[in-house]
Amino acid sequence: MADSAVHHDEPRPRFPLWSFREDVYLETIDPPGETVVVHSRWEDTTLPRPRPAVLEAMRRMSLGPISLDNVIRDDTDRRQLARLLDRVPHLVVRSFGVDREQPLVSVVPLTPQARFRLPTGPLTEPVRLSRFALIRSDGNSFVVESPLSLHRVILHRPEAMAQLGPLMRPVDPARVAPATLVLIHHLMAAGMVVEAASSDAFRPAEFAEDSDPVLATWRPVDLMFHTRSTLGRHDHDFGATYPAGERGNVEPTVKPPLTRHPIRLARPKWDDLVADDTPLTVAIEASQSYRHYATEPVTVDQLGELLYRTARVRSLGRNANEPGGAPEEPAASDRPYLAGGESYELEVYLTVDRCAGLTRGVYHYDPLAHALEPIEVRSADVDELLGTARVAANLSTSPPSLLTITARFRRLSWKYDGLSYSLVLKNVGALTQTLTLVATAMGLGTCRLDSGDVETSPRVFGLDWRAESTVGEFVVGHPAHRPEEPVPGRRPVNDADWPARARTGLL
């Protein structure tokens, strides 16, 4: 085993400690001592006939970090333990401590592919903490994680954090204290510390991760979000785990009414739509983002039709994918766009600058009553919302109307672990695509905003941004009829004339 206790050529702390992951437990199979089964979250591994001291060492490892020297004193036992642990390297936690009782630092494998190998020779180049390593507190210890690593490093005691300090910038490993060097070795084995590819007394140290063209465009938080909202590179709970409990306090299916006097919106007629609506192919080919809008206002009936066809509640009930639903799960709903889990956490707020039949101001869309609920705001707040959107979308004028999409996060996070926020973003994409196609079919112009203000909008709408916040924005209006400017250097392929043909007579 390349990283076992029997290899003495690797840097050894004074008190190396060994254990299994906390979710591992051992089971001996009759007849006693013949085999032992190592149960883990990933698989059950049957190991053959361990010697008594080896079995005792493994049993103690399943209870917490131990010094193997307290149990294993025979070279034959050491070799057998090494062979057995080589079968389950992804279940072994490597720690070291300042004494035999308390670990200072632990390196926990996160996936079946995780392998821990301490450096076997002296470090000759400067080292530093990887720029992708993220440090947080779990309320009891400091935790170091990286989207590039298949391990988690736990700093159990404050002095470990102090030893981490020098690694904020490149440091010569020959100049650090022995205790810090042990920490560096463990962090390197975990992928949290990187060694310079080259160094020069007259030039800054160069690290491969800084010049890697694949990593150059990733921000650490973005890459971490990607790896933690998908499977494969972590060991967190994931999926419909009900992290708040099945009786948790969750958001209602539809927000309670905000006013006793909503503005009822017109409802389009099915027969009229079936007879006169724009074909889907035309809507797809004609859709585009508009930066210029006519002074002609949209009408309240147009906005009502758009919202009815894209965001209304069509039915209420339990989740169709889970017959009966959990005992206390809130009712699901059905709406014109598809949403993960049928939770439909998205809300739509309307900020109006110019709309025939509707006063300039801010409104919340009630998808169950198909009505607008006026929100009392200052004129300056309306100006701020519209002005921010104008700059974000690079519009030539103020948006005629602005749809702000918010998410009531607990509608998803109550049920899902790990992927709840990624579902929010996917649902926003589904809603904005539906809005785009329907608006195009109606002869309206749209522009999706790819950034949102999570401070201004919740404040104006009277929301706690931690519970409900902006996740998307969408401009709707009549497009100004300006000739399209050709994109320099673009050559037509695959029926490039279809969009122009689709827009002819549509707008």
Short mmCIF file of C-alpha atoms in Angstrom, two decimals:
data_model
loop_
_atom_site.label_atom_id
_atom_site.label_comp_id
_atom_site.label_asym_id
_atom_site.label_seq_id
_atom_site.Cartn_x
_atom_site.Cartn_y
_atom_site.Cartn_z
CA MET A 1 0.00 0.00 0.00
CA ALA A 2 1.76 3.15 -1.24
CA ASP A 3 0.43 5.27 1.61
CA SER A 4 0.26 2.69 4.40
CA ALA A 5 1.78 2.84 7.87
CA VAL A 6 4.43 0.31 6.92
CA HIS A 7 6.10 2.64 4.41
CA HIS A 8 8.69 4.63 6.33
CA ASP A 9 9.97 6.74 3.43
CA GLU A 10 7.08 9.23 3.65
CA PRO A 11 7.21 12.24 6.02
CA ARG A 12 5.74 11.02 9.30
CA PRO A 13 4.21 13.27 11.94
CA ARG A 14 4.95 12.44 15.55
CA PHE A 15 1.46 11.05 16.03
CA PRO A 16 -0.09 9.75 12.80
CA LEU A 17 -3.68 8.65 13.40
CA TRP A 18 -5.87 6.34 11.35
CA SER A 19 -9.62 5.82 11.17
CA PHE A 20 -12.44 4.90 8.86
CA ARG A 21 -15.03 7.37 7.63
CA GLU A 22 -17.80 7.98 10.15
CA ASP A 23 -20.34 6.13 7.99
CA VAL A 24 -18.26 2.92 7.95
CA TYR A 25 -18.97 0.00 10.25
CA LEU A 26 -17.57 -3.52 10.49
CA GLU A 27 -19.38 -6.83 10.69
CA THR A 28 -17.74 -10.17 11.40
CA ILE A 29 -19.28 -13.16 9.65
CA ASP A 30 -19.74 -16.65 11.14
CA PRO A 31 -17.73 -18.63 11.75
CA PRO A 32 -16.12 -15.90 13.88
CA GLY A 33 -12.92 -14.50 12.48
CA GLU A 34 -13.27 -16.03 9.03
CA THR A 35 -14.25 -12.82 7.25
CA VAL A 36 -15.09 -9.23 8.04
CA VAL A 37 -17.44 -7.05 6.01
CA VAL A 38 -16.70 -3.33 5.73
CA HIS A 39 -20.00 -1.54 5.19
CA SER A 40 -19.94 1.94 3.65
CA ARG A 41 -22.27 4.30 1.83
CA TRP A 42 -20.90 3.10 -1.50
CA GLU A 43 -20.54 -0.66 -1.14
CA ASP A 44 -19.95 -3.60 1.17
CA THR A 45 -16.47 -5.09 0.97
CA THR A 46 -15.72 -8.58 2.30
CA LEU A 47 -12.16 -9.01 3.55
CA PRO A 48 -10.60 -12.40 4.31
CA ARG A 49 -9.60 -13.75 7.72
CA PRO A 50 -7.80 -10.87 9.47
CA ARG A 51 -5.44 -11.75 12.31
CA PRO A 52 -6.76 -10.84 15.79
CA ALA A 53 -4.62 -7.73 16.20
CA VAL A 54 -5.54 -6.57 12.70
CA LEU A 55 -9.23 -7.09 13.35
CA GLU A 56 -8.94 -5.16 16.59
CA ALA A 57 -7.15 -2.31 14.84
CA MET A 58 -9.87 -2.11 12.22
CA ARG A 59 -12.56 -2.24 14.88
CA ARG A 60 -10.97 0.68 16.71
CA MET A 61 -10.56 2.59 13.43
CA SER A 62 -14.34 2.34 12.95
CA LEU A 63 -14.78 4.14 16.29
CA GLY A 64 -12.42 7.06 15.62
CA PRO A 65 -8.79 8.05 15.02
CA ILE A 66 -6.22 5.75 16.61
CA SER A 67 -2.46 5.37 16.65
CA LEU A 68 -1.74 2.03 14.98
CA ASP A 69 1.33 1.62 17.16
CA ASN A 70 -1.01 1.14 20.12
CA VAL A 71 -2.48 -1.98 18.50
CA ILE A 72 -0.12 -3.29 15.83
CA ARG A 73 3.32 -4.34 17.05
CA ASP A 74 4.14 -7.23 14.73
CA ASP A 75 5.48 -6.70 11.20
CA THR A 76 3.30 -9.51 9.88
CA ASP A 77 0.23 -7.73 11.28
CA ARG A 78 1.39 -4.47 9.74
CA ARG A 79 1.72 -6.04 6.31
CA GLN A 80 -1.69 -7.69 6.53
CA LEU A 81 -3.37 -4.49 7.69
CA ALA A 82 -1.71 -2.64 4.82
CA ARG A 83 -3.03 -5.20 2.32
CA LEU A 84 -6.56 -5.01 3.73
CA LEU A 85 -6.64 -1.22 3.80
CA ASP A 86 -5.37 -1.22 0.23
CA ARG A 87 -8.73 -2.81 -0.64
CA VAL A 88 -10.66 0.16 0.79
CA PRO A 89 -8.38 3.23 0.52
CA HIS A 90 -11.37 5.50 -0.10
CA LEU A 91 -12.75 4.66 3.34
CA VAL A 92 -9.60 5.49 5.31
CA VAL A 93 -9.26 8.86 7.05
CA ARG A 94 -5.70 10.05 7.60
CA SER A 95 -5.07 12.31 10.58
CA PHE A 96 -2.23 13.55 12.73
CA GLY A 97 -2.19 15.10 16.15
CA VAL A 98 -0.04 16.66 18.82
CA ASP A 99 -0.92 13.73 21.07
CA ARG A 100 -2.32 10.22 20.71
CA GLU A 101 -5.83 11.18 21.78
CA GLN A 102 -6.84 14.24 19.77
CA PRO A 103 -6.38 14.75 16.01
CA LEU A 104 -5.19 18.12 14.87
CA VAL A 105 -5.97 17.65 11.18
CA SER A 106 -7.95 14.97 9.35
CA VAL A 107 -8.17 14.26 5.62
CA VAL A 108 -11.48 12.62 4.69
CA PRO A 109 -12.02 10.90 1.31
CA LEU A 110 -15.22 11.96 -0.45
CA THR A 111 -15.65 9.47 -3.30
CA PRO A 112 -14.65 5.90 -4.19
CA GLN A 113 -11.99 7.36 -6.50
CA ALA A 114 -10.23 9.30 -3.72
CA ARG A 115 -6.62 8.30 -3.08
CA PHE A 116 -4.35 9.77 -0.41
CA ARG A 117 -0.60 9.74 -1.06
CA LEU A 118 1.81 11.78 1.00
CA PRO A 119 4.84 13.26 -0.77
CA THR A 120 7.72 10.79 -0.66
CA GLY A 121 10.60 13.20 -1.11
CA PRO A 122 11.65 16.67 0.01
CA LEU A 123 9.81 19.64 -1.40
CA THR A 124 12.16 21.81 -3.43
CA GLU A 125 9.84 24.48 -4.82
CA PRO A 126 7.64 27.09 -3.06
CA VAL A 127 4.19 25.95 -1.99
CA ARG A 128 0.95 27.77 -1.31
CA LEU A 129 -2.72 27.12 -0.65
CA SER A 130 -4.53 26.42 -3.91
CA ARG A 131 -6.61 29.35 -5.10
CA PHE A 132 -9.51 26.89 -5.38
CA ALA A 133 -9.31 25.89 -1.72
CA LEU A 134 -12.23 27.32 0.26
CA ILE A 135 -12.17 27.56 4.06
CA ARG A 136 -15.33 27.62 6.15
CA SER A 137 -16.51 26.79 9.63
CA ASP A 138 -19.00 24.00 10.30
CA GLY A 139 -19.73 25.39 13.75
CA ASN A 140 -17.18 23.16 15.46
CA SER A 141 -14.11 22.96 13.21
CA PHE A 142 -12.62 24.66 10.19
CA VAL A 143 -13.17 22.79 6.93
CA VAL A 144 -11.05 23.15 3.79
CA GLU A 145 -12.64 22.01 0.53
CA SER A 146 -11.85 22.38 -3.13
CA PRO A 147 -13.81 21.48 -6.26
CA LEU A 148 -10.55 20.06 -7.63
CA SER A 149 -10.09 17.70 -4.67
CA LEU A 150 -11.76 14.43 -3.77
CA HIS A 151 -10.96 15.02 -0.07
CA ARG A 152 -12.15 17.24 2.73
CA VAL A 153 -9.64 18.57 5.27
CA ILE A 154 -10.86 19.17 8.81
CA LEU A 155 -8.86 21.46 11.09
CA HIS A 156 -9.92 20.31 14.55
CA ARG A 157 -8.00 22.82 16.66
CA PRO A 158 -7.13 26.55 16.40
CA GLU A 159 -3.37 25.92 16.11
CA ALA A 160 -3.98 24.11 12.84
CA MET A 161 -5.57 27.23 11.43
CA ALA A 162 -2.58 29.26 12.62
CA GLN A 163 -0.24 26.92 10.76
CA LEU A 164 -2.30 27.45 7.63
CA GLY A 165 -1.64 31.21 7.68
CA PRO A 166 1.79 31.24 5.99
CA LEU A 167 0.34 29.39 3.00
CA MET A 168 -1.67 32.41 1.92
CA ARG A 169 1.29 33.22 -0.35
CA PRO A 170 4.16 31.14 -1.78
CA VAL A 171 6.48 29.93 0.96
CA ASP A 172 9.75 28.01 0.87
CA PRO A 173 9.04 24.65 2.55
CA ALA A 174 12.63 24.56 3.83
CA ARG A 175 11.89 27.63 5.95
CA VAL A 176 8.75 26.45 7.71
CA ALA A 177 8.52 24.78 11.09
CA PRO A 178 8.43 20.96 11.17
CA ALA A 179 4.83 20.98 12.43
CA THR A 180 3.77 23.19 9.53
CA LEU A 181 5.64 20.95 7.10
CA VAL A 182 3.56 17.98 8.28
CA LEU A 183 0.42 20.01 7.61
CA ILE A 184 1.72 20.97 4.16
CA HIS A 185 2.33 17.32 3.28
CA HIS A 186 -1.22 16.35 4.27
CA LEU A 187 -2.73 19.30 2.42
CA MET A 188 -0.73 18.46 -0.69
CA ALA A 189 -1.92 14.85 -0.55
CA ALA A 190 -5.47 16.21 -0.32
CA GLY A 191 -4.97 18.61 -3.25
CA MET A 192 -5.35 21.75 -1.14
CA VAL A 193 -1.72 22.91 -1.35
CA VAL A 194 0.13 23.16 -4.67
CA GLU A 195 3.83 23.24 -5.41
CA ALA A 196 5.28 25.74 -7.88
CA ALA A 197 6.19 24.40 -11.29
CA SER A 198 9.28 26.60 -11.23
CA SER A 199 10.78 29.41 -9.21
CA ASP A 200 13.45 32.02 -9.64
CA ALA A 201 14.98 34.40 -7.15
CA PHE A 202 14.14 37.31 -9.44
CA ARG A 203 10.67 36.23 -10.59
CA PRO A 204 7.45 35.23 -8.84
CA ALA A 205 6.83 31.52 -8.43
CA GLU A 206 4.71 30.03 -11.20
CA PHE A 207 1.94 27.55 -10.38
CA ALA A 208 0.34 25.26 -12.94
CA GLU A 209 -3.21 26.04 -11.81
CA ASP A 210 -2.66 29.73 -12.64
CA SER A 211 -1.76 29.07 -16.26
CA ASP A 212 -4.06 26.11 -16.90
CA PRO A 213 -6.33 27.32 -19.74
CA VAL A 214 -9.18 25.11 -18.50
CA LEU A 215 -9.12 26.58 -14.99
CA ALA A 216 -8.35 30.17 -16.03
CA THR A 217 -11.99 31.12 -16.55
CA TRP A 218 -13.38 29.34 -13.49
CA ARG A 219 -13.98 31.27 -10.30
CA PRO A 220 -13.55 28.98 -7.27
CA VAL A 221 -17.10 29.61 -6.03
CA ASP A 222 -18.57 28.81 -9.46
CA LEU A 223 -16.63 25.57 -9.83
CA MET A 224 -17.56 24.61 -6.27
CA PHE A 225 -21.24 25.26 -7.01
CA HIS A 226 -20.99 23.09 -10.12
CA THR A 227 -19.42 20.16 -8.28
CA ARG A 228 -21.69 20.39 -5.24
CA SER A 229 -24.93 20.66 -7.22
CA THR A 230 -24.12 17.51 -9.19
CA LEU A 231 -22.99 14.02 -8.26
CA GLY A 232 -19.52 12.53 -8.42
CA ARG A 233 -17.14 14.76 -6.46
CA HIS A 234 -18.61 15.01 -2.96
CA ASP A 235 -20.24 12.96 -0.24
CA HIS A 236 -23.01 15.33 0.81
CA ASP A 237 -26.62 14.20 0.98
CA PHE A 238 -28.24 14.73 -2.38
CA GLY A 239 -31.74 14.63 -3.83
CA ALA A 240 -35.12 14.44 -2.13
CA THR A 241 -33.84 13.99 1.43
CA TYR A 242 -36.24 16.41 3.20
CA PRO A 243 -33.38 18.12 5.11
CA ALA A 244 -35.81 20.23 7.16
CA GLY A 245 -37.92 17.17 8.03
CA GLU A 246 -41.22 16.12 6.54
CA ARG A 247 -43.00 18.36 9.02
CA GLY A 248 -40.83 21.37 8.35
CA ASN A 249 -42.22 24.88 8.04
CA VAL A 250 -42.30 25.36 4.28
CA GLU A 251 -43.63 27.93 1.87
CA PRO A 252 -47.26 27.59 0.76
CA THR A 253 -47.96 26.45 -2.78
CA VAL A 254 -49.19 29.93 -3.71
CA LYS A 255 -48.30 33.10 -1.84
CA PRO A 256 -51.15 34.43 0.34
CA PRO A 257 -52.96 37.40 -1.22
CA LEU A 258 -51.20 40.70 -0.67
CA THR A 259 -54.31 42.85 -1.03
CA ARG A 260 -58.08 42.62 -0.85
CA HIS A 261 -58.44 44.58 -4.07
CA PRO A 262 -56.37 42.92 -6.82
CA ILE A 263 -56.58 43.95 -10.44
CA ARG A 264 -58.30 41.14 -12.34
CA LEU A 265 -56.65 40.39 -15.66
CA ALA A 266 -58.25 39.40 -18.93
CA ARG A 267 -58.12 35.74 -19.90
CA PRO A 268 -57.48 34.73 -23.50
CA LYS A 269 -59.95 32.38 -25.14
CA TRP A 270 -58.84 28.95 -26.20
CA ASP A 271 -60.73 28.95 -29.51
CA ASP A 272 -59.18 32.28 -30.50
CA LEU A 273 -55.68 31.05 -29.76
CA VAL A 274 -56.16 27.78 -31.61
CA ALA A 275 -57.54 29.64 -34.63
CA ASP A 276 -55.10 32.56 -34.82
CA ASP A 277 -52.00 31.86 -32.74
CA THR A 278 -48.57 31.99 -34.37
CA PRO A 279 -47.14 28.55 -35.17
CA LEU A 280 -44.44 27.34 -32.79
CA THR A 281 -41.79 27.18 -35.52
CA VAL A 282 -42.43 30.81 -36.45
CA ALA A 283 -42.17 31.87 -32.80
CA ILE A 284 -38.92 29.96 -32.37
CA GLU A 285 -37.31 31.39 -35.49
CA ALA A 286 -38.58 34.94 -34.91
CA SER A 287 -37.54 35.22 -31.29
CA GLN A 288 -34.64 37.51 -30.47
CA SER A 289 -33.53 39.98 -27.80
CA TYR A 290 -34.53 43.57 -28.44
CA ARG A 291 -32.56 46.58 -27.27
CA HIS A 292 -34.88 49.24 -28.77
CA TYR A 293 -38.56 49.62 -27.86
CA ALA A 294 -41.27 51.77 -29.39
CA THR A 295 -43.01 54.54 -27.46
CA GLU A 296 -46.29 52.71 -28.04
CA PRO A 297 -47.23 51.16 -24.69
CA VAL A 298 -48.18 47.56 -24.20
CA THR A 299 -51.71 47.06 -22.88
CA VAL A 300 -52.83 45.49 -19.64
CA ASP A 301 -54.70 42.89 -21.67
CA GLN A 302 -51.49 41.94 -23.49
CA LEU A 303 -49.64 41.53 -20.22
CA GLY A 304 -52.57 39.56 -18.84
CA GLU A 305 -52.53 37.20 -21.81
CA LEU A 306 -48.77 36.77 -21.57
CA LEU A 307 -48.92 35.90 -17.87
CA TYR A 308 -51.93 33.64 -18.30
CA ARG A 309 -50.27 31.63 -21.03
CA THR A 310 -46.94 31.29 -19.24
CA ALA A 311 -47.22 31.49 -15.44
CA ARG A 312 -50.77 30.80 -14.20
CA VAL A 313 -51.68 27.92 -11.90
CA ARG A 314 -53.58 25.31 -13.91
CA SER A 315 -54.25 22.86 -11.09
CA LEU A 316 -53.34 22.06 -7.49
CA GLY A 317 -52.56 18.70 -5.94
CA ARG A 318 -49.93 16.32 -4.70
CA ASN A 319 -46.72 15.82 -6.64
CA ALA A 320 -47.61 13.76 -9.69
CA ASN A 321 -44.29 11.92 -9.46
CA GLU A 322 -44.90 10.88 -5.85
CA PRO A 323 -48.34 9.31 -5.48
CA GLY A 324 -49.83 10.37 -2.19
CA GLY A 325 -46.89 12.61 -1.42
CA ALA A 326 -45.08 12.82 1.88
CA PRO A 327 -47.44 13.19 4.89
CA GLU A 328 -46.80 16.88 5.34
CA GLU A 329 -45.58 17.80 1.87
CA PRO A 330 -47.22 20.95 0.53
CA ALA A 331 -49.49 20.55 -2.45
CA ALA A 332 -47.79 20.75 -5.82
CA SER A 333 -49.17 22.79 -8.70
CA ASP A 334 -49.23 22.55 -12.46
CA ARG A 335 -48.29 25.54 -14.62
CA PRO A 336 -47.53 26.11 -18.32
CA TYR A 337 -43.77 25.73 -17.93
CA LEU A 338 -42.07 22.62 -16.57
CA ALA A 339 -40.37 22.86 -13.16
CA GLY A 340 -38.29 20.40 -11.17
CA GLY A 341 -40.26 18.68 -8.45
CA GLU A 342 -43.45 20.51 -9.47
CA SER A 343 -42.77 22.82 -6.52
CA TYR A 344 -43.06 25.98 -8.64
CA GLU A 345 -41.07 28.23 -6.36
CA LEU A 346 -40.91 31.12 -8.85
CA GLU A 347 -42.88 34.36 -8.42
CA VAL A 348 -43.37 37.15 -10.95
CA TYR A 349 -43.37 40.86 -10.10
CA LEU A 350 -44.25 43.47 -12.70
CA THR A 351 -42.70 46.93 -12.80
CA VAL A 352 -44.56 49.15 -15.26
CA ASP A 353 -43.26 52.31 -16.89
CA ARG A 354 -45.84 52.68 -19.66
CA CYS A 355 -48.81 50.38 -20.05
CA ALA A 356 -52.26 51.25 -21.38
CA GLY A 357 -54.76 50.48 -18.64
CA LEU A 358 -52.25 50.15 -15.81
CA THR A 359 -50.78 52.83 -13.56
CA ARG A 360 -47.02 53.19 -13.47
CA GLY A 361 -45.80 51.21 -10.47
CA VAL A 362 -44.98 47.75 -9.08
CA TYR A 363 -47.29 44.72 -8.95
CA HIS A 364 -47.16 41.10 -7.85
CA TYR A 365 -48.75 38.49 -10.12
CA ASP A 366 -51.12 36.12 -8.34
CA PRO A 367 -51.00 33.00 -10.54
CA LEU A 368 -53.99 31.37 -8.86
CA ALA A 369 -56.40 34.31 -9.14
CA HIS A 370 -54.76 35.57 -12.36
CA ALA A 371 -54.61 39.06 -10.97
CA LEU A 372 -52.11 41.81 -10.26
CA GLU A 373 -51.62 42.94 -6.68
CA PRO A 374 -50.38 46.56 -6.40
CA ILE A 375 -47.37 47.07 -4.11
CA GLU A 376 -47.04 50.46 -2.50
CA VAL A 377 -43.67 51.89 -3.51
CA ARG A 378 -42.09 55.27 -4.08
CA SER A 379 -41.71 56.68 -7.56
CA ALA A 380 -37.96 56.69 -6.99
CA ASP A 381 -38.09 52.93 -6.42
CA VAL A 382 -39.76 52.43 -9.79
CA ASP A 383 -37.12 54.62 -11.40
CA GLU A 384 -34.35 52.60 -9.75
CA LEU A 385 -35.72 49.23 -10.88
CA LEU A 386 -36.25 50.38 -14.46
CA GLY A 387 -32.95 52.28 -14.58
CA THR A 388 -30.96 49.31 -13.36
CA ALA A 389 -32.64 47.07 -15.94
CA ARG A 390 -31.98 49.57 -18.71
CA VAL A 391 -28.26 49.60 -17.93
CA ALA A 392 -28.05 45.82 -17.46
CA ALA A 393 -29.75 45.15 -20.82
CA ASN A 394 -28.07 48.07 -22.61
CA LEU A 395 -31.46 49.41 -23.74
CA SER A 396 -31.86 52.67 -25.60
CA THR A 397 -34.85 53.68 -23.46
CA SER A 398 -36.44 52.74 -20.17
CA PRO A 399 -38.08 49.28 -20.29
CA PRO A 400 -41.81 49.60 -21.04
CA SER A 401 -42.45 46.81 -18.52
CA LEU A 402 -40.12 44.67 -16.46
CA LEU A 403 -40.88 41.21 -15.15
CA THR A 404 -38.78 40.36 -12.11
CA ILE A 405 -38.67 36.66 -11.32
CA THR A 406 -38.02 35.74 -7.71
CA ALA A 407 -37.69 32.37 -6.02
CA ARG A 408 -39.15 31.28 -2.71
CA PHE A 409 -36.16 29.09 -1.98
CA ARG A 410 -37.71 26.97 0.76
CA ARG A 411 -40.23 25.54 -1.69
CA LEU A 412 -37.29 23.48 -2.97
CA SER A 413 -34.68 23.48 -0.19
CA TRP A 414 -37.25 22.01 2.23
CA LYS A 415 -37.30 18.88 0.10
CA TYR A 416 -34.06 18.76 -1.87
CA ASP A 417 -30.48 18.66 -0.68
CA GLY A 418 -27.60 19.70 -2.88
CA LEU A 419 -29.48 20.49 -6.06
CA SER A 420 -32.21 22.89 -4.87
CA TYR A 421 -30.59 26.11 -6.10
CA SER A 422 -29.50 24.54 -9.38
CA LEU A 423 -33.16 23.56 -9.89
CA VAL A 424 -34.14 27.19 -9.33
CA LEU A 425 -31.84 28.31 -12.14
CA LYS A 426 -33.10 25.60 -14.49
CA ASN A 427 -36.69 26.57 -13.71
CA VAL A 428 -35.90 30.21 -14.46
CA GLY A 429 -34.60 29.11 -17.84
CA ALA A 430 -37.78 27.17 -18.53
CA LEU A 431 -39.98 30.13 -17.56
CA THR A 432 -38.02 32.73 -19.54
CA GLN A 433 -37.98 30.51 -22.63
CA THR A 434 -41.75 30.09 -22.36
CA LEU A 435 -42.17 33.84 -21.90
CA THR A 436 -39.98 34.52 -24.92
CA LEU A 437 -41.88 32.20 -27.27
CA VAL A 438 -45.34 33.32 -26.17
CA ALA A 439 -44.41 37.01 -26.30
CA THR A 440 -42.94 36.54 -29.78
CA ALA A 441 -46.10 34.77 -30.91
CA MET A 442 -48.08 37.76 -29.61
CA GLY A 443 -45.97 40.20 -31.61
CA LEU A 444 -44.17 41.58 -28.55
CA GLY A 445 -40.46 42.12 -28.14
CA THR A 446 -38.49 40.80 -25.17
CA CYS A 447 -35.07 40.90 -23.61
CA ARG A 448 -33.84 38.54 -20.93
CA LEU A 449 -31.52 40.10 -18.38
CA ASP A 450 -28.65 37.86 -17.39
CA SER A 451 -27.98 39.66 -14.12
CA GLY A 452 -30.25 40.68 -11.28
CA ASP A 453 -30.06 42.93 -8.25
CA VAL A 454 -30.59 40.86 -5.10
CA GLU A 455 -30.55 43.98 -2.94
CA THR A 456 -32.81 46.51 -4.68
CA SER A 457 -35.66 44.30 -5.86
CA PRO A 458 -36.29 42.47 -2.56
CA ARG A 459 -36.14 45.79 -0.70
CA VAL A 460 -38.68 47.41 -3.02
CA PHE A 461 -40.94 44.35 -2.99
CA GLY A 462 -40.76 44.09 0.80
CA LEU A 463 -39.00 40.70 0.83
CA ASP A 464 -36.39 39.03 3.00
CA TRP A 465 -33.80 38.31 0.31
CA ARG A 466 -32.64 35.18 2.17
CA ALA A 467 -36.11 33.64 1.78
CA GLU A 468 -37.21 35.13 -1.55
CA SER A 469 -34.94 36.94 -3.93
CA THR A 470 -34.39 37.90 -7.55
CA VAL A 471 -33.24 35.11 -9.86
CA GLY A 472 -34.19 36.56 -13.26
CA GLU A 473 -35.51 39.63 -15.08
CA PHE A 474 -37.34 40.00 -18.36
CA VAL A 475 -38.25 43.10 -20.42
CA VAL A 476 -41.49 43.18 -22.45
CA GLY A 477 -42.63 45.85 -24.89
CA HIS A 478 -43.32 46.70 -28.51
CA PRO A 479 -40.07 46.51 -30.47
CA ALA A 480 -38.97 49.54 -32.42
CA HIS A 481 -39.07 48.67 -36.10
CA ARG A 482 -35.45 49.18 -36.99
CA PRO A 483 -33.59 47.28 -39.67
CA GLU A 484 -31.34 44.59 -38.31
CA GLU A 485 -27.66 45.41 -38.41
CA PRO A 486 -25.66 42.55 -39.90
CA VAL A 487 -23.04 41.06 -37.65
CA PRO A 488 -19.61 41.58 -39.22
CA GLY A 489 -17.94 38.39 -40.35
CA ARG A 490 -20.98 36.17 -39.81
CA ARG A 491 -21.73 33.81 -42.68
CA PRO A 492 -25.12 32.16 -43.19
CA VAL A 493 -25.50 28.42 -42.63
CA ASN A 494 -28.42 26.04 -42.14
CA ASP A 495 -31.33 28.12 -43.49
CA ALA A 496 -30.16 31.38 -41.96
CA ASP A 497 -33.02 33.17 -43.73
CA TRP A 498 -35.67 31.49 -41.57
CA PRO A 499 -35.65 34.15 -38.79
CA ALA A 500 -36.17 36.97 -41.31
CA ARG A 501 -38.96 35.05 -43.00
CA ALA A 502 -40.57 34.34 -39.63
CA ARG A 503 -40.48 37.99 -38.57
CA THR A 504 -42.01 39.19 -41.81
CA GLY A 505 -45.51 40.28 -40.99
CA LEU A 506 -45.23 39.06 -37.35
CA LEU A 507 -44.02 42.22 -35.66
#
